[in-house]
PDB file of C-alpha atoms in Angstrom:
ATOM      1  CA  UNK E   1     110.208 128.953 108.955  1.00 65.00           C
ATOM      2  CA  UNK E   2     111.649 125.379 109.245  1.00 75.00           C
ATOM      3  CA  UNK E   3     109.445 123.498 106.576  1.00 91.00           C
ATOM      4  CA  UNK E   4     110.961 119.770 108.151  1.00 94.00           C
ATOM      5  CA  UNK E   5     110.579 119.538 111.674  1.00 95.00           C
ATOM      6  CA  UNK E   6     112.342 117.339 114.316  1.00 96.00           C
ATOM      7  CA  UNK E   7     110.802 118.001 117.013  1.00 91.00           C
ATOM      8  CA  UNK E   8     112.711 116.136 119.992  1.00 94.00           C
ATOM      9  CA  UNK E   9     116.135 117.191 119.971  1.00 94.00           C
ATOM     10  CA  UNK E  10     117.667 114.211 121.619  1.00 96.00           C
ATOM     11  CA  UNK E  11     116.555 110.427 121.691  1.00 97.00           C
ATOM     12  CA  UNK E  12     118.174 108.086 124.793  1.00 97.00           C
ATOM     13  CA  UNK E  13     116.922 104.281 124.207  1.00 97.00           C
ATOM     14  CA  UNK E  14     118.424 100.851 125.481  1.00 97.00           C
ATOM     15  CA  UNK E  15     120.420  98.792 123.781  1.00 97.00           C
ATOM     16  CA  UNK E  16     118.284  95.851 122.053  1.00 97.00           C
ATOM     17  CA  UNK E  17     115.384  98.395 122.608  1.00 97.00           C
ATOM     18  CA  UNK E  18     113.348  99.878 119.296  1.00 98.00           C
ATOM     19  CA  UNK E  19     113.980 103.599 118.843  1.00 98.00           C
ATOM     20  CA  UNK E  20     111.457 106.019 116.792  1.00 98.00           C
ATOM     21  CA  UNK E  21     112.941 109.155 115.287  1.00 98.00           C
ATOM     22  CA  UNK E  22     109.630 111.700 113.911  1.00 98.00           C
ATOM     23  CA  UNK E  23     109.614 113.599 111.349  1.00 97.00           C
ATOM     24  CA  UNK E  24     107.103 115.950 110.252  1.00 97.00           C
ATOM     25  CA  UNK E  25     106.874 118.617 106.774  1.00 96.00           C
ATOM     26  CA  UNK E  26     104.833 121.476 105.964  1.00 94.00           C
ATOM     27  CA  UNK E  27     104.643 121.142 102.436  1.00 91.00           C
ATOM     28  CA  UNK E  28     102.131 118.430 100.702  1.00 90.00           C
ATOM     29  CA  UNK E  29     104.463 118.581  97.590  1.00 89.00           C
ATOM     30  CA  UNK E  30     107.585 116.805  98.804  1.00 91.00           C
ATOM     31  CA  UNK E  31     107.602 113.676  97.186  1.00 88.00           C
ATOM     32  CA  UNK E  32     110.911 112.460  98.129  1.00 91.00           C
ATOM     33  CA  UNK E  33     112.436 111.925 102.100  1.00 94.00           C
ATOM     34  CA  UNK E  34     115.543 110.383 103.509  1.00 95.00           C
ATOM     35  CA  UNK E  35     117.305 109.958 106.947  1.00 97.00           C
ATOM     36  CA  UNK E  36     121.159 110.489 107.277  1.00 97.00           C
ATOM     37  CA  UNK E  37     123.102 109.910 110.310  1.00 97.00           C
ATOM     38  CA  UNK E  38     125.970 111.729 111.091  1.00 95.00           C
ATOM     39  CA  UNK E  39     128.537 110.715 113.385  1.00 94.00           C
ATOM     40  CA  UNK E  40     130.961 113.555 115.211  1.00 89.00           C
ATOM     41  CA  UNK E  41     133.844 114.708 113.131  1.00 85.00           C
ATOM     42  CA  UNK E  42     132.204 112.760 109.879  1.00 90.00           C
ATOM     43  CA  UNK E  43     129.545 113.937 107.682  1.00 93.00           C
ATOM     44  CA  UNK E  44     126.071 112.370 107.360  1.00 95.00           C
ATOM     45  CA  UNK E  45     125.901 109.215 105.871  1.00 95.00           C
ATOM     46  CA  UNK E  46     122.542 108.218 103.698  1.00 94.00           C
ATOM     47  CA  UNK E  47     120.627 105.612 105.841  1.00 96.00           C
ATOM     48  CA  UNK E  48     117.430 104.953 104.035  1.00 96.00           C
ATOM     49  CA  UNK E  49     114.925 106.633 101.600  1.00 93.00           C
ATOM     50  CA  UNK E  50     110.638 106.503 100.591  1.00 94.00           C
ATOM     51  CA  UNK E  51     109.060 107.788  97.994  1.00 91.00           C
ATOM     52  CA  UNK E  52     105.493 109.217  98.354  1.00 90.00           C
ATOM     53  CA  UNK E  53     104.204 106.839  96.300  1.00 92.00           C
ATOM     54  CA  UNK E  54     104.856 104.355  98.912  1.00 94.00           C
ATOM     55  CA  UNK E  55     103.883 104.346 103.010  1.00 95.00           C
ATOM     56  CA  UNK E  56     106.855 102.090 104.113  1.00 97.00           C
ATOM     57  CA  UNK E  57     110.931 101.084 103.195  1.00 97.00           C
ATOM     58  CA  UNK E  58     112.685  98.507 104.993  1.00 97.00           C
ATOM     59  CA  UNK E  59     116.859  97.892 104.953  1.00 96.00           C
ATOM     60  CA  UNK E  60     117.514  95.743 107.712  1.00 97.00           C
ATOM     61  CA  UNK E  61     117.123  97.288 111.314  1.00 97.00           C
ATOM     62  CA  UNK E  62     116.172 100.343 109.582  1.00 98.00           C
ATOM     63  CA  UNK E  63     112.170 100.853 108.588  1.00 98.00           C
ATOM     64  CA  UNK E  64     111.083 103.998 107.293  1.00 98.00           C
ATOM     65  CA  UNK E  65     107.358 104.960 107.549  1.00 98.00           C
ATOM     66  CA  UNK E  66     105.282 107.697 105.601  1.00 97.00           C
ATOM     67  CA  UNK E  67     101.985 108.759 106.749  1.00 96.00           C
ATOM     68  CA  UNK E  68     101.377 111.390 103.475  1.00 94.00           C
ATOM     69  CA  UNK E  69      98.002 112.430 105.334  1.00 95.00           C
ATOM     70  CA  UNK E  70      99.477 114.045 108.751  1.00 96.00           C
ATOM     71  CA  UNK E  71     102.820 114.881 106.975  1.00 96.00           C
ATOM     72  CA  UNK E  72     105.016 112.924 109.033  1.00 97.00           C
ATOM     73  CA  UNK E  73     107.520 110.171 108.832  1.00 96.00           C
ATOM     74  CA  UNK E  74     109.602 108.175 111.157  1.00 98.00           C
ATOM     75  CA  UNK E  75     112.571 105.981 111.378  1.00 98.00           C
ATOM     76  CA  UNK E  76     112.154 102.752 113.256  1.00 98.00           C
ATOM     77  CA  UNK E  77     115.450 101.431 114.057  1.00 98.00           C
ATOM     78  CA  UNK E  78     114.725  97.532 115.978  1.00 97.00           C
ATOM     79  CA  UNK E  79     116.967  96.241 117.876  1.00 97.00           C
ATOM     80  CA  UNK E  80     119.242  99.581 118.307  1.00 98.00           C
ATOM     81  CA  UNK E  81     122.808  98.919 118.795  1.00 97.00           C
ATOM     82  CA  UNK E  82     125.086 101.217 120.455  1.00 96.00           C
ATOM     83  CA  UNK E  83     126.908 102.038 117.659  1.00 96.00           C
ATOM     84  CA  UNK E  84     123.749 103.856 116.484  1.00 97.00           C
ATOM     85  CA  UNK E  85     124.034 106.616 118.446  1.00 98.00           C
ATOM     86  CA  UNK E  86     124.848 109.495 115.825  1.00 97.00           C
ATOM     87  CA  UNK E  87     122.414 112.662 114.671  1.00 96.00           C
ATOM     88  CA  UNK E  88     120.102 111.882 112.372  1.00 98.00           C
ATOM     89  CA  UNK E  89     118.799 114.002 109.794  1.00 97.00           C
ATOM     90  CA  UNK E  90     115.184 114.026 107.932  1.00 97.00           C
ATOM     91  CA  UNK E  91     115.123 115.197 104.519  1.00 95.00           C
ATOM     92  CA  UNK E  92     113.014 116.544 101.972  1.00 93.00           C
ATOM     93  CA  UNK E  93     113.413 116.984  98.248  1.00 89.00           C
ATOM     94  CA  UNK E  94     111.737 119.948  96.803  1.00 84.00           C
ATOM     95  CA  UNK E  95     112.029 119.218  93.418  1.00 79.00           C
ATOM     96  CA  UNK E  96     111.698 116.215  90.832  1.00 72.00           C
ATOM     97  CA  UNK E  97     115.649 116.176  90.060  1.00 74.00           C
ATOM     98  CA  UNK E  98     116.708 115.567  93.565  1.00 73.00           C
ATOM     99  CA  UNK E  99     119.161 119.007  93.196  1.00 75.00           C
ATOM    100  CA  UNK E 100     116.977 120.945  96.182  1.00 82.00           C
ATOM    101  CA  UNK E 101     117.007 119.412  99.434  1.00 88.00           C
ATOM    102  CA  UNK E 102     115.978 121.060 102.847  1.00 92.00           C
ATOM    103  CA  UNK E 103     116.827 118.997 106.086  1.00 94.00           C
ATOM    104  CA  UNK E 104     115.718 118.853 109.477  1.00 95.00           C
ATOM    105  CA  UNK E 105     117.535 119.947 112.645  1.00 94.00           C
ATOM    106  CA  UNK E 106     118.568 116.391 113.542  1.00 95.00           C
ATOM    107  CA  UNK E 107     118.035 114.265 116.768  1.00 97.00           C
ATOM    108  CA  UNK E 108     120.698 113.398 118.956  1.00 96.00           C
ATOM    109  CA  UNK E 109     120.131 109.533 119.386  1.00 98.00           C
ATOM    110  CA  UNK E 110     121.867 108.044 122.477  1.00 98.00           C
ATOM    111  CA  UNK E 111     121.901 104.177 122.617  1.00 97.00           C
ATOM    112  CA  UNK E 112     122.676 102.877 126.250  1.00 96.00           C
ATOM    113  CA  UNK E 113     124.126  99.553 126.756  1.00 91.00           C
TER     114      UNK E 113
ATOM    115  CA  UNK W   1     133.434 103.920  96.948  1.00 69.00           C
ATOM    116  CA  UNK W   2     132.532 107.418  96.599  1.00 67.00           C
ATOM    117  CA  UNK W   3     135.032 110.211  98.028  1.00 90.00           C
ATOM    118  CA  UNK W   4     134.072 114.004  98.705  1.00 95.00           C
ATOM    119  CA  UNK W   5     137.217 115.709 100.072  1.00 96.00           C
ATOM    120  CA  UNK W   6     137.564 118.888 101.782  1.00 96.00           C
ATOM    121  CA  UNK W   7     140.580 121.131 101.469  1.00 90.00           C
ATOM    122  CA  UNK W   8     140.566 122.022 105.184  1.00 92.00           C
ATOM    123  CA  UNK W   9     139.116 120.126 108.550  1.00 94.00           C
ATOM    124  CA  UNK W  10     139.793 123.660 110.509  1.00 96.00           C
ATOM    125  CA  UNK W  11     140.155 127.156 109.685  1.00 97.00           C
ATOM    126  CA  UNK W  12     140.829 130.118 111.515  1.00 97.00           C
ATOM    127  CA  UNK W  13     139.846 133.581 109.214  1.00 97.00           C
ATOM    128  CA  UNK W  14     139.645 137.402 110.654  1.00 97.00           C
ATOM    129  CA  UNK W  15     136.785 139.091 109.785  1.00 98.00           C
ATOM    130  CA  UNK W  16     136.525 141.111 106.072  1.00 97.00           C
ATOM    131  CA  UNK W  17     139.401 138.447 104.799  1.00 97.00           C
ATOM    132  CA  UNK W  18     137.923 136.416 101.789  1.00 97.00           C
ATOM    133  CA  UNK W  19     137.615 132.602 102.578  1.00 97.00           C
ATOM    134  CA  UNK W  20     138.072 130.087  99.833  1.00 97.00           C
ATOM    135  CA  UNK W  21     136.675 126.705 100.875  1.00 97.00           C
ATOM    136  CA  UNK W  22     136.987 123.546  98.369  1.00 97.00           C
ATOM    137  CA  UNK W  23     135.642 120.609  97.852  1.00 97.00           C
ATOM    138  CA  UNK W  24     136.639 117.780  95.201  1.00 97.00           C
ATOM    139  CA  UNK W  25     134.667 114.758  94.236  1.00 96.00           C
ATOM    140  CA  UNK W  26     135.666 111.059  92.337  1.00 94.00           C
ATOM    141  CA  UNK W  27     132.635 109.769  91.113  1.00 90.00           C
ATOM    142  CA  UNK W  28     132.051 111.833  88.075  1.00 91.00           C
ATOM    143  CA  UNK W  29     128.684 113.261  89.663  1.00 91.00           C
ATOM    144  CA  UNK W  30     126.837 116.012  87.800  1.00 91.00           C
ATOM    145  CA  UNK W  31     124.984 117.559  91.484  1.00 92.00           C
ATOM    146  CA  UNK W  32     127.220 119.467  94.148  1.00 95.00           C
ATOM    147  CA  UNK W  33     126.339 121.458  97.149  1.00 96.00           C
ATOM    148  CA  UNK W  34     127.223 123.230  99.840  1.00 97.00           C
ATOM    149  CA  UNK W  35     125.421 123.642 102.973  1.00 97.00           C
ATOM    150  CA  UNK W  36     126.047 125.170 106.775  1.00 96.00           C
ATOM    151  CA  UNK W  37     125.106 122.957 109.609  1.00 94.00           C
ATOM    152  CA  UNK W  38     124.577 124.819 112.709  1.00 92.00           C
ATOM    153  CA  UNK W  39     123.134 123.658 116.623  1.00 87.00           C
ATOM    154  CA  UNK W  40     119.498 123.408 116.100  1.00 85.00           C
ATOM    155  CA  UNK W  41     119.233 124.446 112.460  1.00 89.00           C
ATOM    156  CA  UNK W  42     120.277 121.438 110.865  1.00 88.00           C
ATOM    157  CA  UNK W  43     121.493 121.507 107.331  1.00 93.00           C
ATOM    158  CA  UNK W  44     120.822 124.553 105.496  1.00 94.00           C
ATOM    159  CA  UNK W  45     121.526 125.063 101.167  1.00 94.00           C
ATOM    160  CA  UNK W  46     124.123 127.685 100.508  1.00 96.00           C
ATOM    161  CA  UNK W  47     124.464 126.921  96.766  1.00 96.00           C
ATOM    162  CA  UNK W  48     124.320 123.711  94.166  1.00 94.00           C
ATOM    163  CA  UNK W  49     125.549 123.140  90.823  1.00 94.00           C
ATOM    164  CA  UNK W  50     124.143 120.672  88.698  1.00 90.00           C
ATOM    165  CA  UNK W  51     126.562 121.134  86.195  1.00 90.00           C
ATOM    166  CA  UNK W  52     130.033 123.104  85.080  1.00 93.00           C
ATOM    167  CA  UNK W  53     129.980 126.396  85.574  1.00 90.00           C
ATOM    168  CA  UNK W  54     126.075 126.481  86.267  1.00 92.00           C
ATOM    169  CA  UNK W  55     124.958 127.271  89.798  1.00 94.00           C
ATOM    170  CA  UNK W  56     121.469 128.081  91.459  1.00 93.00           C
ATOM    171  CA  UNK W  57     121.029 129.921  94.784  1.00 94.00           C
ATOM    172  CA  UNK W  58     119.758 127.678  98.268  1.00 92.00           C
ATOM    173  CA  UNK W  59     118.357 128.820 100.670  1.00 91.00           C
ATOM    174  CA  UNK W  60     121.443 131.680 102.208  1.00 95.00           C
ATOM    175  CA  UNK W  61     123.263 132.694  99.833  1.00 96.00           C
ATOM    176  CA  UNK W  62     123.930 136.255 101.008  1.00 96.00           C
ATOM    177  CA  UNK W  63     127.612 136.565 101.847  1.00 96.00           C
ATOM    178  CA  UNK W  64     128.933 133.529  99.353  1.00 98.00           C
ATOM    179  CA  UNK W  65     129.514 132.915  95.920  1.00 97.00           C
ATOM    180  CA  UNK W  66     130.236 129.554  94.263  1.00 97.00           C
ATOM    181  CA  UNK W  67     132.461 128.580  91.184  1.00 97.00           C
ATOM    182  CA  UNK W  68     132.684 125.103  89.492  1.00 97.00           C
ATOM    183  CA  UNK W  69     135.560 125.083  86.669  1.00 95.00           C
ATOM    184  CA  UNK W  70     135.656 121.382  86.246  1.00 96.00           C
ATOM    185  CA  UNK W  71     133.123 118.879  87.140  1.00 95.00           C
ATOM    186  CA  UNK W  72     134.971 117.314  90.471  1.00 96.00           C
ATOM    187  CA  UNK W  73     135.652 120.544  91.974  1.00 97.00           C
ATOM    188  CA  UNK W  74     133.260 123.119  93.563  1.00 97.00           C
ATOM    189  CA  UNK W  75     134.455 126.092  95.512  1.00 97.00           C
ATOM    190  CA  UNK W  76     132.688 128.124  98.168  1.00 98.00           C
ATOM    191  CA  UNK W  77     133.478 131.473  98.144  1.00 98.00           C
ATOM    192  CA  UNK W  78     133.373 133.830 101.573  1.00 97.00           C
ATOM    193  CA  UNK W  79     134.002 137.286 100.011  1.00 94.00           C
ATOM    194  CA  UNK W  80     134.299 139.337 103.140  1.00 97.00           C
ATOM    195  CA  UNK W  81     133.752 136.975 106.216  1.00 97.00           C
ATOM    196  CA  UNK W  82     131.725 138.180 109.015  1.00 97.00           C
ATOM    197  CA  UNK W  83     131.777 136.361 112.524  1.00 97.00           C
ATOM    198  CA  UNK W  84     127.943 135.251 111.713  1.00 97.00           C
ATOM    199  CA  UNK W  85     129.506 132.705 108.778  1.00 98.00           C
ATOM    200  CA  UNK W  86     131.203 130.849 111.712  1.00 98.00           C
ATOM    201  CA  UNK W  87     129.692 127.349 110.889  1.00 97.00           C
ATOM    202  CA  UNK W  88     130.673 123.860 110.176  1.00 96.00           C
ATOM    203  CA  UNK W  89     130.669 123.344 106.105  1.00 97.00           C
ATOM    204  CA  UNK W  90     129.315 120.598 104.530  1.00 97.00           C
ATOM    205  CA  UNK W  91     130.157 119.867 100.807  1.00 97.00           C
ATOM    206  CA  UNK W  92     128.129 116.930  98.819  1.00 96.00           C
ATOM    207  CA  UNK W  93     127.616 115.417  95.765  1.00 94.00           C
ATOM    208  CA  UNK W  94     125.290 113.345  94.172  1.00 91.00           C
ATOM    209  CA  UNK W  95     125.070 111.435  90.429  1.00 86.00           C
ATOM    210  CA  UNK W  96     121.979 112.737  88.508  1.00 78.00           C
ATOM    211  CA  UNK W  97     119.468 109.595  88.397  1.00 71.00           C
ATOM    212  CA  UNK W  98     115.892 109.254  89.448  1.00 60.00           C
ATOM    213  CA  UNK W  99     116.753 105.918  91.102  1.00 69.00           C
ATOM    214  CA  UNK W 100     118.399 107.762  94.266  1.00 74.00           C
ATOM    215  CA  UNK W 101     118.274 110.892  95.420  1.00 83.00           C
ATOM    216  CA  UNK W 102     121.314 109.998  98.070  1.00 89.00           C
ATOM    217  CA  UNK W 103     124.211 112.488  98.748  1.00 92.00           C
ATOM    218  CA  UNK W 104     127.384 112.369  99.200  1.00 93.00           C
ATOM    219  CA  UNK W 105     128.946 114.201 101.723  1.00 96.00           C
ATOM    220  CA  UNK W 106     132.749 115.569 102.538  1.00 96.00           C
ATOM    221  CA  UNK W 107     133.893 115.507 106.402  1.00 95.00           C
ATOM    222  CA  UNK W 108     133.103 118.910 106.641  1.00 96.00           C
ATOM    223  CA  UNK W 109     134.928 122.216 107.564  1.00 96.00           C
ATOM    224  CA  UNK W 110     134.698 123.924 110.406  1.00 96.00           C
ATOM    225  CA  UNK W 111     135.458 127.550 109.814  1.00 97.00           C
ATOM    226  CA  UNK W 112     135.839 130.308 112.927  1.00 97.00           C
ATOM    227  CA  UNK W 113     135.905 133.882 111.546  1.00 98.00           C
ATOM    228  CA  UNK W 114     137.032 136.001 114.678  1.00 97.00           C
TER     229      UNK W 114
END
């Protein structure tokens, strides 16, 4: 029983384009999410982060939005850039220490110049 | 910068040999884990440590064991591989604060047990 869910497997968008990655969780008691990306041969890289105290992060190209109510959060990336194209992984923490994490299945992103 | 190294990029094992996979870390951090990525299951929790010689079970540990000595260094243990353990191997770390929950993560191993 996968408690984070990625539900579209792959992701093609054009370059300068925005590109959405979803994310949705079973459990109301995650309070902590992040997205990695992971690059072939490599392994994932920490992209961004939100807390569930707040609904939105921003790092650059990179916005991260929580909607606690429907259990989901996405990953806006504006404008995406070839180089983007990597899996990315949602993540949940199940505890307050940050030691228990379960991720997502990832979604292949493909950015098309 | 932070480094996670793992002993091995490949490995080749029969099945029933045991499998020792490490992984070192030089930033001093108190958190390491090991996880199995596989097609369409993502990342899954083998073990973590968040300290020497203490260890806590994810979410499949049947079939491994873990062993942290020294605080850099955390060992997965495959006591009798099976061809089902065939996975890519994912070792991480991460400094205990409650400013970041961010990993760390080694280059991964990617073990075939035939």
């Amino acid at each position: 029983d996968q408690q984070v869910k990625q539900n579209s497997p792959s992701l093609s968008v054009q370059e300068g384009r925005i590109s959405i990655l979803n994310c949705d969780y079973t459990n109301s008691m995650f309070d902590y999410f992040l997205w990695y990306k992971k690059y072939p041969a490599e392994g994932p890289t920490f992209l961004i982060s939100i807390s569930s105290i707040k609904d939105k992060n921003e790092d650059g190209r990179f916005t991260v939005f929580l909607n606690k109510s429907a259990k989901h959060l996405s990953l806006h990336i504006v404008p995406s850039q070839p180089g983007d194209s990597a899996v990315y992984f949602c993540a949940a923490s199940r505890d307050n220490y940050g030691q228990n994490f379960v991720f997502g299945p990832g979604t292949r992103l493909s950015v098309l110049p | 910068d932070v480094k996670v190294t793992q002993s091995s990029r490949y490995l080749v094992k029969r099945t029933g040999e045991k499998v020792f996979l490490e992984c070192v870390q030089d930033m001093d951090h108190e958190n390491m884990f090991w996880y199995r990525q596989d097609p369409g299951l993502g990342l899954r929790l083998i073990y973590f440590s968040y300290d020497v010689k203490m260890k806590e079970k994810g979410d499949i540990p049947e079939g491994y064991s873990v062993s942290r000595e020294k605080k850099e260094r955390f060992s997965l243990i495959l006591e009798s591989a099976s061809t089902n353990q065939t996975s890519m191997y994912l070792c991480a770390s991460r400094q205990t604060t409650v400013l970041s929950y961010e990993q760390y993560f080694g280059p991964g191993t990617r073990l075939t047990v035939t």
